Amino acid sequence: MTTIGTRKLGTTGPVVGALGLGAMGMSDMYGPADETESIATIHAALDSGLNLIDTADFYGSGHNEMLISRALRGRRREDVVLSVKFGSRKNPDGSFQPVPYDVSASAVRDRLAQSLRRLETDYIDIYRPSRLNPDIPIEETVGALRDMQEAGYIRHIGLSEVGASTIRRAAAVAPISDLQIEYSLLSRGPEQEIIPTLRELGIGLTAYGVLSRGLLSGQWTVNQELGARDFRSALPRFSGDNLAANLRLVEELARVAADLGATTSQVAIAWVAAQGADVVPLVGARRRDRLAESLGAAELTLSPEVLARIEAAVPAGAAAGGRYMDQQLHLLDSER
């Protein structure tokens, strides 16, 4: 198995593997997953040096945290960096409740207590609100997180999907380790204001959706069938003419990958990693073979010439369709 290097999340955050593991798909959003294979994939990730595991208390309504806790039994706790989001709420049928998200001070304490129990741990390495609630000042949320940090229940405070102004307000209350946000060849929005703000303040970036939920994998087809529980069926980039246009971009990227002797996925992941030593791509592998492919991205060094070819193949702003449905994008502080 390939081993990877390390990166530091901001000036105050932890040292983590150069890639991180996003565990959502092991429990939610993409249809059924094999639990035994999921646990084996987590073990393989840790063995490779990929020690950052990203989850949320609402992934599978707690299932993802319990799955991770089973995978970590027998492992040294200090060898794992657990990143947990909270705030989103679900119904018994698995659907999300309408916004606003509950990121109040009382929710911080309550949801943290439940995550600690499900993960079978005394502390969480990075704890973060999943989304901003415009009716709850970010100062209240981060202030409560700071209290939990001082009490030893969390090690670092993170943010997710918030814009530059909110990042500044949060950082004025407590040190922020990193911002988690979607960032890929097809989602370049953070480059405008968010990434410059992070770098000014010494905050790292953990990038999810680096393969644009599979579009950049090189495995997607225009006739791809999606299960009833796969939320991509509702995403604009995966429908009709948008999908066809996006797959044409992927075809151009695949030509670059072929010349490098790499897969399209590896080039897409390596491109995100090449955007700075303060960027850690999260790979959403649910199986060991997919993980092994993703780890190959860590061995790719993209020259300036190759980076220019990649940019020409998939120019900024070329993606057809939004990364979420319009009503969801409207709720994201990072999109304002």
XYZ file of C-alpha atoms in Angstrom:
336
model
C 0.000 0.000 0.000
C 1.222 3.462 -0.876
C 2.222 5.617 2.073
C 1.638 9.356 1.987
C 3.272 12.451 3.416
C 1.824 14.878 5.937
C 0.441 18.406 5.994
C -0.451 20.772 8.813
C -3.934 22.236 9.018
C -3.271 25.926 9.430
C -0.993 27.440 12.037
C -2.880 25.976 15.003
C -4.300 22.718 13.627
C -3.057 19.138 13.739
C -0.579 17.418 11.437
C -2.507 15.041 9.193
C -1.901 12.841 6.178
C -1.618 14.632 2.840
C -5.007 13.090 2.003
C -7.996 12.568 4.292
C -10.810 10.015 4.253
C -14.386 11.259 3.919
C -16.578 8.559 5.454
C -20.056 9.831 4.530
C -20.627 7.360 1.697
C -20.120 4.430 4.054
C -23.447 5.266 5.687
C -25.422 7.748 3.631
C -26.292 9.593 0.436
C -24.847 7.212 -2.180
C -26.918 4.106 -1.533
C -26.014 0.906 0.362
C -22.426 0.188 1.380
C -20.807 -2.988 2.717
C -19.919 -2.459 6.393
C -17.177 -5.080 6.437
C -15.538 -3.518 3.396
C -15.982 -0.040 4.863
C -14.135 -1.037 8.035
C -11.405 -2.708 5.981
C -11.081 0.514 3.974
C -10.667 2.574 7.149
C -7.976 0.166 8.335
C -6.167 0.387 4.978
C -6.352 4.184 5.100
C -4.802 4.331 8.553
C -2.093 1.855 7.571
C -1.152 4.100 4.632
C -0.718 7.155 6.859
C -4.085 8.656 5.977
C -5.058 9.485 9.559
C -7.721 12.192 9.085
C -11.217 10.685 9.080
C -14.082 13.074 8.389
C -17.626 12.307 9.522
C -20.772 13.987 10.875
C -23.286 13.038 13.515
C -26.058 13.128 10.881
C -24.357 10.758 8.419
C -26.721 7.812 8.611
C -28.248 9.444 11.728
C -25.329 8.310 13.881
C -24.519 5.135 11.952
C -21.306 6.569 10.498
C -19.875 7.460 13.893
C -20.687 4.010 15.265
C -19.128 2.381 12.199
C -15.949 4.388 12.707
C -15.845 3.504 16.396
C -15.940 -0.201 15.515
C -13.181 0.297 12.956
C -10.976 2.036 15.524
C -11.205 -0.601 18.236
C -7.735 -1.911 18.900
C -6.125 1.142 17.321
C -4.226 3.814 19.253
C -6.483 6.823 19.617
C -3.588 9.244 19.111
C -2.949 7.796 15.660
C -6.313 9.053 14.374
C -7.555 12.604 13.729
C -11.348 12.617 13.930
C -13.128 15.527 12.243
C -16.837 15.726 13.097
C -19.577 18.054 11.843
C -22.824 18.787 13.665
C -25.907 20.930 13.195
C -27.910 19.323 10.404
C -31.069 17.563 11.537
C -32.862 14.548 10.096
C -36.281 12.925 10.175
C -36.836 9.233 11.034
C -37.141 8.435 7.328
C -33.613 9.727 6.739
C -34.628 12.979 5.035
C -33.172 16.272 6.203
C -35.353 18.609 8.224
C -35.872 22.101 6.851
C -33.319 24.698 7.822
C -32.290 26.484 9.949
C -29.491 24.311 11.238
C -29.170 24.078 15.001
C -25.706 25.381 15.852
C -26.673 27.113 19.103
C -24.501 26.900 22.194
C -26.826 24.308 23.734
C -26.705 22.247 20.534
C -22.903 22.310 20.606
C -22.883 20.682 24.035
C -25.719 18.238 23.365
C -24.516 17.004 19.964
C -20.926 16.772 21.184
C -21.988 14.572 24.089
C -23.752 12.201 21.704
C -20.833 12.046 19.261
C -18.366 11.292 22.042
C -20.546 8.374 23.132
C -21.054 6.971 19.615
C -17.372 7.316 18.730
C -16.341 5.777 22.071
C -13.766 8.478 22.709
C -12.992 11.136 25.304
C -12.296 13.868 22.767
C -12.788 14.861 19.142
C -9.834 16.295 17.276
C -11.727 18.819 15.097
C -15.361 19.731 15.778
C -17.254 22.017 13.413
C -20.751 23.296 12.581
C -21.896 21.804 9.296
C -23.570 24.976 8.072
C -24.246 28.517 9.256
C -27.587 29.489 10.760
C -28.090 33.188 9.945
C -30.233 33.613 13.072
C -27.454 32.337 15.375
C -24.350 34.535 15.508
C -21.196 32.621 14.590
C -19.718 34.150 17.737
C -22.183 32.142 19.845
C -21.328 28.888 18.101
C -17.566 29.370 18.191
C -17.726 30.640 21.765
C -19.395 27.407 22.840
C -16.838 25.406 20.871
C -14.056 27.337 22.606
C -15.580 26.404 25.978
C -15.620 22.729 25.004
C -12.037 23.047 23.792
C -10.943 24.530 27.101
C -12.732 21.684 28.890
C -10.737 19.156 26.845
C -13.611 17.634 24.870
C -12.346 18.917 21.521
C -8.801 19.707 20.391
C -9.454 22.089 17.489
C -12.296 24.196 16.094
C -13.184 23.954 12.412
C -15.693 25.581 10.091
C -17.639 24.337 7.087
C -19.116 26.079 4.030
C -18.876 29.649 5.313
C -17.733 32.786 3.534
C -14.848 35.162 4.128
C -16.700 37.534 6.459
C -17.899 34.703 8.692
C -14.409 33.199 8.764
C -13.027 36.497 10.062
C -15.705 36.788 12.742
C -15.121 33.222 13.887
C -11.340 33.641 14.007
C -11.774 36.707 16.219
C -13.368 34.477 18.865
C -11.004 31.486 18.814
C -8.247 29.974 16.656
C -9.679 28.047 13.690
C -7.781 25.026 12.385
C -9.422 24.645 8.991
C -12.391 25.295 6.776
C -14.079 22.357 5.081
C -15.574 23.269 1.722
C -16.231 21.728 -1.669
C -13.245 22.396 -3.917
C -12.416 20.663 -7.183
C -11.724 21.330 -10.834
C -15.477 21.739 -11.250
C -15.994 23.824 -8.080
C -13.561 26.730 -8.043
C -15.631 29.247 -6.067
C -13.379 29.284 -2.963
C -10.549 30.776 -4.998
C -12.286 34.160 -5.201
C -12.284 35.360 -1.594
C -12.323 32.374 0.721
C -8.884 30.856 0.109
C -7.089 34.235 0.251
C -8.838 34.914 3.585
C -7.819 31.523 4.960
C -4.199 32.136 4.026
C -4.204 35.612 5.517
C -5.460 34.182 8.821
C -3.357 31.003 8.829
C -6.316 28.619 8.480
C -6.091 25.359 6.548
C -8.540 23.963 3.996
C -9.942 20.442 3.881
C -11.497 19.968 0.451
C -14.439 17.643 -0.010
C -16.033 16.730 -3.330
C -12.615 16.630 -5.012
C -14.058 14.264 -7.635
C -17.269 16.295 -7.842
C -19.175 13.364 -6.346
C -17.871 10.946 -8.954
C -18.121 13.099 -12.075
C -14.339 13.453 -12.243
C -13.666 9.786 -11.556
C -13.493 8.839 -15.207
C -15.991 6.084 -14.412
C -19.209 8.040 -14.946
C -21.310 7.648 -18.080
C -24.208 9.586 -19.561
C -26.469 6.572 -18.982
C -25.375 5.949 -15.390
C -28.148 4.455 -13.269
C -28.635 5.841 -9.774
C -30.415 4.105 -6.925
C -33.381 5.604 -5.130
C -31.184 6.560 -2.151
C -28.488 8.267 -4.233
C -28.880 12.018 -3.806
C -26.880 12.753 -6.962
C -30.043 12.103 -8.950
C -31.268 15.516 -7.758
C -28.041 17.442 -8.404
C -28.000 19.722 -11.483
C -24.576 18.568 -12.675
C -25.813 15.005 -13.037
C -28.847 15.666 -15.191
C -29.521 15.936 -18.930
C -27.472 18.331 -20.987
C -25.462 19.377 -17.933
C -24.186 15.843 -17.445
C -23.245 15.477 -21.099
C -21.355 18.786 -21.056
C -19.506 17.892 -17.864
C -18.499 14.500 -19.192
C -16.953 16.188 -22.213
C -14.717 18.094 -19.805
C -13.813 14.822 -18.115
C -12.854 13.344 -21.475
C -10.330 16.157 -21.933
C -8.956 15.558 -18.450
C -8.674 11.842 -19.191
C -6.334 12.629 -22.101
C -3.986 14.440 -19.730
C -4.174 11.540 -17.277
C -3.374 8.996 -19.990
C -0.213 10.901 -20.938
C 0.851 10.783 -17.271
C 0.122 7.075 -16.944
C -2.416 7.924 -14.247
C -6.167 7.649 -13.832
C -8.522 10.578 -14.217
C -9.354 10.390 -10.504
C -5.704 10.572 -9.530
C -5.113 13.666 -11.642
C -8.223 15.394 -10.255
C -7.139 14.687 -6.662
C -3.524 15.647 -7.337
C -4.684 18.952 -8.842
C -6.463 19.867 -5.592
C -3.415 18.856 -3.544
C -1.200 20.982 -5.811
C -3.128 24.141 -4.949
C -1.116 24.570 -1.752
C 0.500 22.799 1.189
C -2.374 24.125 3.305
C -4.952 22.116 1.308
C -5.864 18.548 2.275
C -8.138 16.709 -0.193
C -10.723 14.372 1.333
C -11.286 11.219 -0.704
C -14.637 9.499 -0.301
C -13.516 5.910 -0.888
C -15.904 3.203 0.336
C -13.792 0.297 -0.903
C -10.124 -0.630 -0.659
C -9.620 -0.648 -4.419
C -10.959 2.903 -4.702
C -8.779 3.956 -1.780
C -5.697 2.447 -3.423
C -6.440 4.394 -6.602
C -6.861 7.633 -4.662
C -3.625 7.089 -2.769
C -1.833 6.952 -6.102
C -2.561 10.672 -6.418
C -0.050 11.302 -3.630
C 2.704 9.968 -5.901
C 1.879 12.377 -8.736
C 3.950 15.530 -9.095
C 2.254 17.935 -11.477
C 4.672 20.203 -13.308
C 3.662 23.754 -14.276
C 3.194 22.525 -17.825
C 0.874 19.713 -16.726
C -1.073 22.064 -14.482
C -1.571 24.364 -17.450
C -2.867 21.436 -19.525
C -5.287 20.514 -16.758
C -6.550 24.094 -16.540
C -7.056 24.121 -20.307
C -8.955 20.828 -20.176
C -11.247 21.962 -17.360
C -11.201 25.773 -17.184
C -12.458 27.584 -14.104
C -16.196 28.113 -14.363
C -16.649 25.503 -17.083
C -18.907 23.201 -15.044
C -22.497 22.955 -16.259
C -25.013 23.191 -13.424
C -24.633 24.052 -9.756
C -22.962 21.834 -7.187
C -26.232 21.721 -5.231
C -29.810 22.513 -6.118
C -30.559 26.241 -6.211
C -32.544 26.201 -2.971
C -29.626 24.562 -1.181
C -27.028 26.900 -2.679
C -29.108 29.834 -1.476
C -28.653 28.604 2.101
C -24.854 28.347 1.940
C -22.987 31.217 3.542
C -19.997 30.323 1.331
C -22.040 31.174 -1.775
C -23.035 34.683 -0.704
